Coordinates of C-alpha atoms in Angstrom, one line a residue:
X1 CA 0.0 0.0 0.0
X2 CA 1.2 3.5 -0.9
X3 CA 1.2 5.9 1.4
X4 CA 2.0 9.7 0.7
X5 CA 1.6 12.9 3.0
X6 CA -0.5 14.1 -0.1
X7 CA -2.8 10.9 0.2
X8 CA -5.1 9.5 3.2
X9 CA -5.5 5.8 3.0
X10 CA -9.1 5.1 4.2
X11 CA -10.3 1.5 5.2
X12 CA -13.0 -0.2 2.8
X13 CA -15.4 -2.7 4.2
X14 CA -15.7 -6.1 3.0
X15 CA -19.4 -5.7 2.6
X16 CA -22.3 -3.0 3.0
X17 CA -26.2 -3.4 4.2
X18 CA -29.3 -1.6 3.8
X19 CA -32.4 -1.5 6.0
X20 CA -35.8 -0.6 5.0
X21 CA -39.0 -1.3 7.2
X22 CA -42.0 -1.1 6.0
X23 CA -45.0 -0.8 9.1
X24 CA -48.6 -2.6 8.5
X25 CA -51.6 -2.9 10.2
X26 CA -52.1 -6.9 9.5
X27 CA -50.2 -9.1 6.9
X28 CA -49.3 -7.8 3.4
X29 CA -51.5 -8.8 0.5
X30 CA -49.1 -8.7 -2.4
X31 CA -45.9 -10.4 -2.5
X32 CA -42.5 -8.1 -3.2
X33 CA -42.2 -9.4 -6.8
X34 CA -45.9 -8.2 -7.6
X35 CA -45.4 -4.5 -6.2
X36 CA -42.2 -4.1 -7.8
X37 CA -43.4 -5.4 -11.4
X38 CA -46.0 -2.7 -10.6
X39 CA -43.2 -0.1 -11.1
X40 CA -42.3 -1.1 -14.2
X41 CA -42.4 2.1 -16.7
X42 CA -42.0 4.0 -13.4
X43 CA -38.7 3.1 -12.1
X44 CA -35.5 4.1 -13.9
X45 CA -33.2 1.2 -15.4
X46 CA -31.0 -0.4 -14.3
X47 CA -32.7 0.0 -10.6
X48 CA -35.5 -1.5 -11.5
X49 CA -33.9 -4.5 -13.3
X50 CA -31.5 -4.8 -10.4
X51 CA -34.5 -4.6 -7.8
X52 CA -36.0 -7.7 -9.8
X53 CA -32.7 -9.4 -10.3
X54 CA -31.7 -9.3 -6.1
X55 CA -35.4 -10.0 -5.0
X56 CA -34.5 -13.8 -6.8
X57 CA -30.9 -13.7 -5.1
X58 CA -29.8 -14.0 -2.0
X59 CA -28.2 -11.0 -1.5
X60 CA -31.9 -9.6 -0.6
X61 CA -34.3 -11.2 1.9
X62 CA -37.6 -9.8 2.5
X63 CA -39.7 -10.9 5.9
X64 CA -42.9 -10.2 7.8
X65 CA -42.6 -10.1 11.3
X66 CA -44.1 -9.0 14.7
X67 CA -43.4 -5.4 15.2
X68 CA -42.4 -7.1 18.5
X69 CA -39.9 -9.0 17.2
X70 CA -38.0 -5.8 15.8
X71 CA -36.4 -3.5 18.7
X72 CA -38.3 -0.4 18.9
X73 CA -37.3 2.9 17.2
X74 CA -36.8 5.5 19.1
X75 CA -39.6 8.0 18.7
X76 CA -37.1 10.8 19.5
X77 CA -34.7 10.6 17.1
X78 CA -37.3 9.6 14.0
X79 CA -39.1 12.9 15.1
X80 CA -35.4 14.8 15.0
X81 CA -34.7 13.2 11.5
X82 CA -38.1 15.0 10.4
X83 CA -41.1 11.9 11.3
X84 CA -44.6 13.8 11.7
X85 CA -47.2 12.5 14.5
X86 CA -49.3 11.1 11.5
X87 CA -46.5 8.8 10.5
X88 CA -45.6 8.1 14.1
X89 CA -48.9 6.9 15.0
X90 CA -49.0 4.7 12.0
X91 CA -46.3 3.0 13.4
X92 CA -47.6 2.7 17.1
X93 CA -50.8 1.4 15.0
X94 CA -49.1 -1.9 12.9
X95 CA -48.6 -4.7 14.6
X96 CA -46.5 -6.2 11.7
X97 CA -43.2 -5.0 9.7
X98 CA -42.3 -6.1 6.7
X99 CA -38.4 -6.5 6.9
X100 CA -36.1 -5.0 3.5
X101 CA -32.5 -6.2 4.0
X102 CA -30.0 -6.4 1.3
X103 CA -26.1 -6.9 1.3
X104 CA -23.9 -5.8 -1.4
X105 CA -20.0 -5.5 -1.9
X106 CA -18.5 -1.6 -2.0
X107 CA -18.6 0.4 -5.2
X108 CA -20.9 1.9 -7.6
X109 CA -23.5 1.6 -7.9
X110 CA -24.5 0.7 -4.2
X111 CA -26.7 -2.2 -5.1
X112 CA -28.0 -2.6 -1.9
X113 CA -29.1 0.4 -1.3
X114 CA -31.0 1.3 -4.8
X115 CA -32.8 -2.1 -4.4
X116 CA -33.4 -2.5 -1.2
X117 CA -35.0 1.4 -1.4
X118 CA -37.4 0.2 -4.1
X119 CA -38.7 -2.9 -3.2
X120 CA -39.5 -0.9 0.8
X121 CA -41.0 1.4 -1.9
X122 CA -43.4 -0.7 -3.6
X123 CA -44.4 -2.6 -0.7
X124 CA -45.1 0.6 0.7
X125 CA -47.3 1.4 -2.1
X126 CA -49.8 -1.3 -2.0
X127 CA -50.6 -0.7 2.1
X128 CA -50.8 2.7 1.7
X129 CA -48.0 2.8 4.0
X130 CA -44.6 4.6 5.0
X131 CA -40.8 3.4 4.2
X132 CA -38.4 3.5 7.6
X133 CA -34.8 4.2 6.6
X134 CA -32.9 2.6 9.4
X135 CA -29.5 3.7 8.8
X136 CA -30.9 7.7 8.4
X137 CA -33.5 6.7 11.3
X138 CA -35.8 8.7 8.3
X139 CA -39.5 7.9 7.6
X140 CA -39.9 8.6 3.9
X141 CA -43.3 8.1 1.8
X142 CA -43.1 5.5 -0.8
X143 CA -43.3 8.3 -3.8
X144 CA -40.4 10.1 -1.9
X145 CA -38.4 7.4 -1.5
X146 CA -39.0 6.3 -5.2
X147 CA -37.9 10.5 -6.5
X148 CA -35.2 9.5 -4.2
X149 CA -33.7 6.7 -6.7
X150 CA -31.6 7.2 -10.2
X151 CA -32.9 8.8 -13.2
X152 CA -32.4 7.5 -16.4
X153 CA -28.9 9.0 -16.5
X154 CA -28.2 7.3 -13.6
X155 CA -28.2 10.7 -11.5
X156 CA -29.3 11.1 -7.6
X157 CA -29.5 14.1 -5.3
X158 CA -27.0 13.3 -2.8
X159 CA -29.1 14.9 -0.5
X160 CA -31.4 12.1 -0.3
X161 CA -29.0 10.0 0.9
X162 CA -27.0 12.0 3.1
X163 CA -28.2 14.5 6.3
X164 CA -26.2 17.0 7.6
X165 CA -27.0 17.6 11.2
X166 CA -25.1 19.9 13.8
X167 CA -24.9 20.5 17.0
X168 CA -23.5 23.1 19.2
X169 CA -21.0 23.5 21.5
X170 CA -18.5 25.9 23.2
X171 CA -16.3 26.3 20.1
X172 CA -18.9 27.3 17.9
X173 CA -21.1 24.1 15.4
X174 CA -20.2 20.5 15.2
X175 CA -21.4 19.3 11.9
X176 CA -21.1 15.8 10.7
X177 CA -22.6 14.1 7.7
X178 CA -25.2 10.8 8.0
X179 CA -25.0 8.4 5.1
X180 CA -21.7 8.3 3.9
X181 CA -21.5 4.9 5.6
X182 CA -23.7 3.6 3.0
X183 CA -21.6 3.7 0.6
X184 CA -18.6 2.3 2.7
X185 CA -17.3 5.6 3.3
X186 CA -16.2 7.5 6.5
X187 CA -18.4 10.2 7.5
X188 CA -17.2 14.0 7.4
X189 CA -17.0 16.6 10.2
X190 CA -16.5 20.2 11.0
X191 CA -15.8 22.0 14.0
X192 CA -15.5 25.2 15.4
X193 CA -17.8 26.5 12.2
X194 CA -19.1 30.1 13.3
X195 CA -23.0 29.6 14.5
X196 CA -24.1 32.4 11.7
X197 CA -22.9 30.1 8.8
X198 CA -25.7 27.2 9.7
X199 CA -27.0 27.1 6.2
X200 CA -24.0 27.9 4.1
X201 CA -21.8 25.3 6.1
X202 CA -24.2 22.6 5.4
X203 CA -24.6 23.1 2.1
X204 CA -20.8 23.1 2.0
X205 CA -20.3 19.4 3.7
X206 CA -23.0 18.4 1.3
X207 CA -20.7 19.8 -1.3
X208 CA -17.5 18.0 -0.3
X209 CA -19.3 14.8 0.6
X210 CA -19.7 15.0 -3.2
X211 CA -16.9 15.3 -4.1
X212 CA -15.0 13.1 -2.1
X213 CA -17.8 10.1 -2.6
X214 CA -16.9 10.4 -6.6
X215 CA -13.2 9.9 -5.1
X216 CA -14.1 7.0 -3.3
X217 CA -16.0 5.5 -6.1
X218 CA -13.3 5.9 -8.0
X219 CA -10.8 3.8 -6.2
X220 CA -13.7 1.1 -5.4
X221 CA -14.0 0.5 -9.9
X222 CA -11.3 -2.3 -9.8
X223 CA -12.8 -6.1 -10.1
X224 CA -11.3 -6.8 -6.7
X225 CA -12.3 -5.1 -3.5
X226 CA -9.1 -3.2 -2.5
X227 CA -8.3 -3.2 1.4
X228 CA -8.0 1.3 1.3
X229 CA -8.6 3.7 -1.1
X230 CA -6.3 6.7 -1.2
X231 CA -8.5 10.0 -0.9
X232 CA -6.7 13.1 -1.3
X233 CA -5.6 14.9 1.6
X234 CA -6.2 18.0 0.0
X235 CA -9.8 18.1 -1.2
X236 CA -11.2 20.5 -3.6
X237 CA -14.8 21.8 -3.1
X238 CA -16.4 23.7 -5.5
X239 CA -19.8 25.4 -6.4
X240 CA -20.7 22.6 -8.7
X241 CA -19.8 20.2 -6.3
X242 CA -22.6 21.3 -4.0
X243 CA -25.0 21.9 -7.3
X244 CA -24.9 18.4 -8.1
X245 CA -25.1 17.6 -4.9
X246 CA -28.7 19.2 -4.5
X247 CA -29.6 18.0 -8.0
X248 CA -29.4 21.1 -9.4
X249 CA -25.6 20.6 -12.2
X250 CA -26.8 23.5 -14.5
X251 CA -26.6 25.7 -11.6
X252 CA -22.4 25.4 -12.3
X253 CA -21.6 29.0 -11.3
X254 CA -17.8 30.4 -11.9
X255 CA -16.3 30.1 -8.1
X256 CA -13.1 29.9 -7.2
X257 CA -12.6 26.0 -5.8
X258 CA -11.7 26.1 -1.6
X259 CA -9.5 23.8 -0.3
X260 CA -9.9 21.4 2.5
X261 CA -7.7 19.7 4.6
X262 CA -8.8 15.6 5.2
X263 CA -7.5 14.2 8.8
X264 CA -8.8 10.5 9.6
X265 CA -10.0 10.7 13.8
X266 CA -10.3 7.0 14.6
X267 CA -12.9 6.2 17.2
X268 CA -11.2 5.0 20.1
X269 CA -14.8 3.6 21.3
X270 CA -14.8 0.2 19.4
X271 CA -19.1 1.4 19.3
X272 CA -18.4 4.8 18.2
X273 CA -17.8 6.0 14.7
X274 CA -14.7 7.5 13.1
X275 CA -14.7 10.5 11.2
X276 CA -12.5 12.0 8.1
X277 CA -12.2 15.8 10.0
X278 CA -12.4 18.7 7.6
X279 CA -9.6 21.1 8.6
X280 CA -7.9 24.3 6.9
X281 CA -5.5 23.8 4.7
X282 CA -1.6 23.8 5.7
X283 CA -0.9 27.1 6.9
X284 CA -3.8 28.7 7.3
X285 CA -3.5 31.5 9.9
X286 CA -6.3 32.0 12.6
X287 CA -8.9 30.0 14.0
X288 CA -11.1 27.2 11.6
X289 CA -13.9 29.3 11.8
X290 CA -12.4 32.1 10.3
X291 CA -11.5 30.0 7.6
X292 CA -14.5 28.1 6.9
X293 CA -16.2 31.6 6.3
X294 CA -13.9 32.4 4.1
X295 CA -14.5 29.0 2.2
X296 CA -18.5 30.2 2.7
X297 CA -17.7 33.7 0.8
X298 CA -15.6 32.1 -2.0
X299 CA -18.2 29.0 -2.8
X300 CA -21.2 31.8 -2.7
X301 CA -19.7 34.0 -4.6
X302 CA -19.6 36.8 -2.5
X303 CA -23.8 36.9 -1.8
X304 CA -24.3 35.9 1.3
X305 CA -26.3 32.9 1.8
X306 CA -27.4 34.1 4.9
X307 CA -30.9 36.1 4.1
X308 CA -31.3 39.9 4.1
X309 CA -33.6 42.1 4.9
X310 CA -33.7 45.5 2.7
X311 CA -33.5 48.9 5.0
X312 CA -35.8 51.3 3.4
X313 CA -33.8 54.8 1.9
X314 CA -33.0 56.5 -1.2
X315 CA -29.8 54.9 -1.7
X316 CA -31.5 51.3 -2.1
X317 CA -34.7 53.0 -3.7
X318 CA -31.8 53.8 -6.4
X319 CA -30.5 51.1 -6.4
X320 CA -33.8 48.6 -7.3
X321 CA -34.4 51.3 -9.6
X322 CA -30.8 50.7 -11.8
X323 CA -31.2 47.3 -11.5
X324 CA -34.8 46.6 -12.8
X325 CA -33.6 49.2 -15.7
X326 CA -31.7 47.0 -16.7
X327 CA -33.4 43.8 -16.9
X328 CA -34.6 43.7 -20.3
X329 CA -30.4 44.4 -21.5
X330 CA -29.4 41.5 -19.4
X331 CA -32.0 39.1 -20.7
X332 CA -31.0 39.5 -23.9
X333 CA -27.4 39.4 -23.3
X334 CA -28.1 35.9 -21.8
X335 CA -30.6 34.9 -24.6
X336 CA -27.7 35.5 -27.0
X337 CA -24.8 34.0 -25.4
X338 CA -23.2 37.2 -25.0
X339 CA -22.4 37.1 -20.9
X340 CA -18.3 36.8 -20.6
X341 CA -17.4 33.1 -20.1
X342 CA -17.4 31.8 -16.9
X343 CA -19.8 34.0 -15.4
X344 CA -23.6 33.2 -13.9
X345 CA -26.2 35.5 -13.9
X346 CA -28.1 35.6 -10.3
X347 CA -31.2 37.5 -9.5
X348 CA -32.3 38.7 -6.5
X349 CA -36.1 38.8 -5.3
X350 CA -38.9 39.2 -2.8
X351 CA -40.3 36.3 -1.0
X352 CA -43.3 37.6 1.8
X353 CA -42.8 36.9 5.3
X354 CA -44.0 38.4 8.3
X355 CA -41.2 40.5 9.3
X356 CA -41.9 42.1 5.6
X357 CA -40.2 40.6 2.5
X358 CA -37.0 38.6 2.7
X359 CA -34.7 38.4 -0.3
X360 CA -33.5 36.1 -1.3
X361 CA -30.5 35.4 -4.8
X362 CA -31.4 32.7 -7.3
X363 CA -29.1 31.8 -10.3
X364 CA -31.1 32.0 -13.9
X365 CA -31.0 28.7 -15.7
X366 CA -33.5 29.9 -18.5
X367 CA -35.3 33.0 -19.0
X368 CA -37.7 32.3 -22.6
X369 CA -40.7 34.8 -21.4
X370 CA -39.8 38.8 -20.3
X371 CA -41.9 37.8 -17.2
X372 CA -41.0 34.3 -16.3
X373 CA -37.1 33.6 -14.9
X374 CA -36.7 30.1 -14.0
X375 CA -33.5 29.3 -11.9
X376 CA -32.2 27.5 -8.9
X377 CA -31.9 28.9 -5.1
X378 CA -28.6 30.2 -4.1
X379 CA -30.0 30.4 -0.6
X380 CA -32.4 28.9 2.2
X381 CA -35.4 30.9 3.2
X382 CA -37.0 31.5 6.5
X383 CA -40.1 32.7 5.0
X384 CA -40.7 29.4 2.7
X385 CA -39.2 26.0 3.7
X386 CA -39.5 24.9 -0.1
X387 CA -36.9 27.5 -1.2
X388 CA -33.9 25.8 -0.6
X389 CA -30.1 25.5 -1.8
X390 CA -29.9 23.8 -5.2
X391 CA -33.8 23.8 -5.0
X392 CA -35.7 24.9 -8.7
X393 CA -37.8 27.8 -8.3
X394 CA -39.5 30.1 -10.4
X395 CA -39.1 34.4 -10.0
X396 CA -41.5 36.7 -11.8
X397 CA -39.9 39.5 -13.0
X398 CA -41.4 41.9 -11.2
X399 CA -40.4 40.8 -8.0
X400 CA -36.5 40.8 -8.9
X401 CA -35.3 43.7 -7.4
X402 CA -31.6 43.3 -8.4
X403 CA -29.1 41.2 -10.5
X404 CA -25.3 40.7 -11.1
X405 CA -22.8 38.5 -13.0
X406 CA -20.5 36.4 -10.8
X407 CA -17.4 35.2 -12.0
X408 CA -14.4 33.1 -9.7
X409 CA -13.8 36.6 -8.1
X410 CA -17.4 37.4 -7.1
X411 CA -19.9 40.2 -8.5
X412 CA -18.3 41.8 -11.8
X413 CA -22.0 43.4 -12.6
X414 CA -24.8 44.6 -11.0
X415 CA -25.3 44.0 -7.4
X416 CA -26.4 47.0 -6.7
X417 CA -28.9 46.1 -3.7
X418 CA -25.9 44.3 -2.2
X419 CA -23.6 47.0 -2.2
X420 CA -25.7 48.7 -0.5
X421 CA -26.3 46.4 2.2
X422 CA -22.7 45.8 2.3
X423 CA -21.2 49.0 2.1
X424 CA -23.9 51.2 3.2
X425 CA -22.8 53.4 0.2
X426 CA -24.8 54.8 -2.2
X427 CA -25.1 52.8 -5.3
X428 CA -24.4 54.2 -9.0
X429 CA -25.1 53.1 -12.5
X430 CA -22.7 52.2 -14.8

């Protein structure tokens, strides 16, 4: 085995397992090879083959048994990970659980968990039930869990399949990710990450756990399982790394790459798990938090992810004013091509909440009608939960109140509203 200071060696497993539960009131009607052949022109290839192919292997069992058999989950932590009371008391109400296990060696695609996902998902289906994610302690419904599964590119959102939760302590957040394991890989964390960067810092772990999982995959493409696969100490994170990673790959953006520095923290609890740490890079001055908000700054391209709230004044009056002047020039700049390469045209607009609108950036993927901009978020609002990073939305026109071109340095046009808020300086037209 090779080992370099500019490469990690990280431990593979010899195998990997999924969990799915599905709760009923009763026993289940249809067998698992009749729900899944009712997904058929519904579910993607090669999942849906692959669900088929393991149902008749034994790499996938499928059982019924008394919910008493099964140790309880902890209501707690299925109501942390998101479970409602309706999907709670569902569970307190079956008295049977049908049992989705399947086992599958490292690599891509994870077998296991694409099949094992989609047969819990049609089985679901026919009871009018829920799917329980044990590893991600997650209830999801059964046309969830399905979205959840590859296209017919093969593409996932790796948010489906990997939380980011935090918690909080003297030094500031402690963020870890929560499904990398299911692919075999390590799970990432972060500490010391300034409390204010809550959004933005999740959205970068999602970003590197991308990243780094297409490194891991990588090393895993070999006929024979190696023992390690070498990740790169040094990992690069980029804003199409965290695009992808919410679904979103036209949203590429032009920012500058951050670096970040991968240390392996065995567990010394034989029952605990270890962690690859996310640290600066060699040399960085200061405390990590200072650093990972710099990484925040560079991967947003300087628009804060962070919402804010415009301050009423003639300076911002102007400055709505130049920008909406200028929509109809920038549309058709975009239309033709005619934006400098590299760049990514963002608007910014209104979303109501009760504190008075909240705006919010999004970056323009088309823009066919004057009135109609469809785009991605580059933000997470408080005032709508469905306005997410990564997440599609659609902006009428006349609620954009400003718009710039981002390049790897940060606005290069526009942003007039934001220099405003930044600077506190009036804004003028070019």
């Amino acid at each position: 085995m090779l080992i370099t200071d500019d490469f990690l060696p990280v431990p593979v497993p010899e195998s990997l397992d999924a969990t799915y539960l599905v709760p009923i009131a009763g026993l289940p009607k249809v067998s698992p090879k009749t729900a899944v052949e009712r997904l058929t022109g519904r579910l993607a290839e090669p999942v849906h083959g692959l669900a088929r192919q393991m149902l008749d292997s034994p790499l996938m069992s499928v059982d019924t048994r008394p919910v008493g058999e099964f140790p309880e989950l902890p209501p707690d932590l299925l109501t942390a990970f998101g479970a409602t009371e309706a999907q709670l008391a569902r569970l307190a109400a079956a008295t049977h659980l049908v049992v989705v296990q399947a086992e599958y060696r490292p690599g891509w695609p994870p077998a296991h968990e694409w099949a094992a996902r989609a047969v819990a998902a049609a089985i679901a289906e026919t009871v009018d039930g829920d799917v329980v994610d044990v590893f991600g302690l997650q209830f999801l419904d059964p046309a969830a869990a399905l979205r959840s599964l590859p296209d017919e590119q093969g593409r996932i959102r790796l948010v489906d399949w990997v939380l980011v939760p935090y918690s909080s302590d003297a030094d500031g957040l402690w963020f870890t990710t929560k499904g990398l394991r299911r692919f075999g890989l390590l799970e990432l964390q972060a500490q010391g990450v300034p409390d204010h960067l809550t959004r933005a810092w999740g959205a970068v772990m999602t970003g590197a756990a991308r990243r780094l999982l297409r490194d891991w995959t990588e090393g895993l493409a070999g006929e024979e399982v190696p023992a390690f696969v070498q990740l790169p100490v040094l990992a690069t994170v980029t804003g199409h790394d965290i695009a992808v990673a919410y679904g979103n790959p036209e949203q590429h953006g032009a920012t500058a790459p951050v670096l970040l520095r991968l240390e392996l923290d065995p567990a010394t609890d034989p029952d605990a798990d270890s962690f690859l740490s996310l640290n600066p890079p060699p040399g960085h001055p200061g405390p990590a938090g200072r650093y990972f908000a710099a990484a925040c700054a560079t991967l947003f391209n300087g628009i804060q992810p962070d919402v804010r709230y415009a301050r009423p004044g003639d300076a911002m009056s102007r400055a709505i004013a130049t920008a909406r002047a200028g929509l109809g020039d920038i549309r058709a700049r975009f239309l033709a091509g005619q934006l400098p390469a590299e760049t990514q045209l963002v608007v910014k607009y209104g979303l109501p909440g009760d504190e008075g609108p909240e705006f919010v950036w999004a970056g323009v993927t088309s823009w066919d009608s004057p009135e109609r901009i469809v785009g991605a978020s580059a933000s997470d609002a408080n005032s709508d939960p469905s306005v997410r990073i990564g997440a599609p939305v659609v902006v009428a026109a006349t609620d954009v109140v400003d718009w710039a071109l981002l390049d790897g340095t940060g606005v290069i046009e526009g942003g007039w509203t934001q220099a405003v808020l930044d600077a506190g300086e009036p804004p003028t037209a070019d």
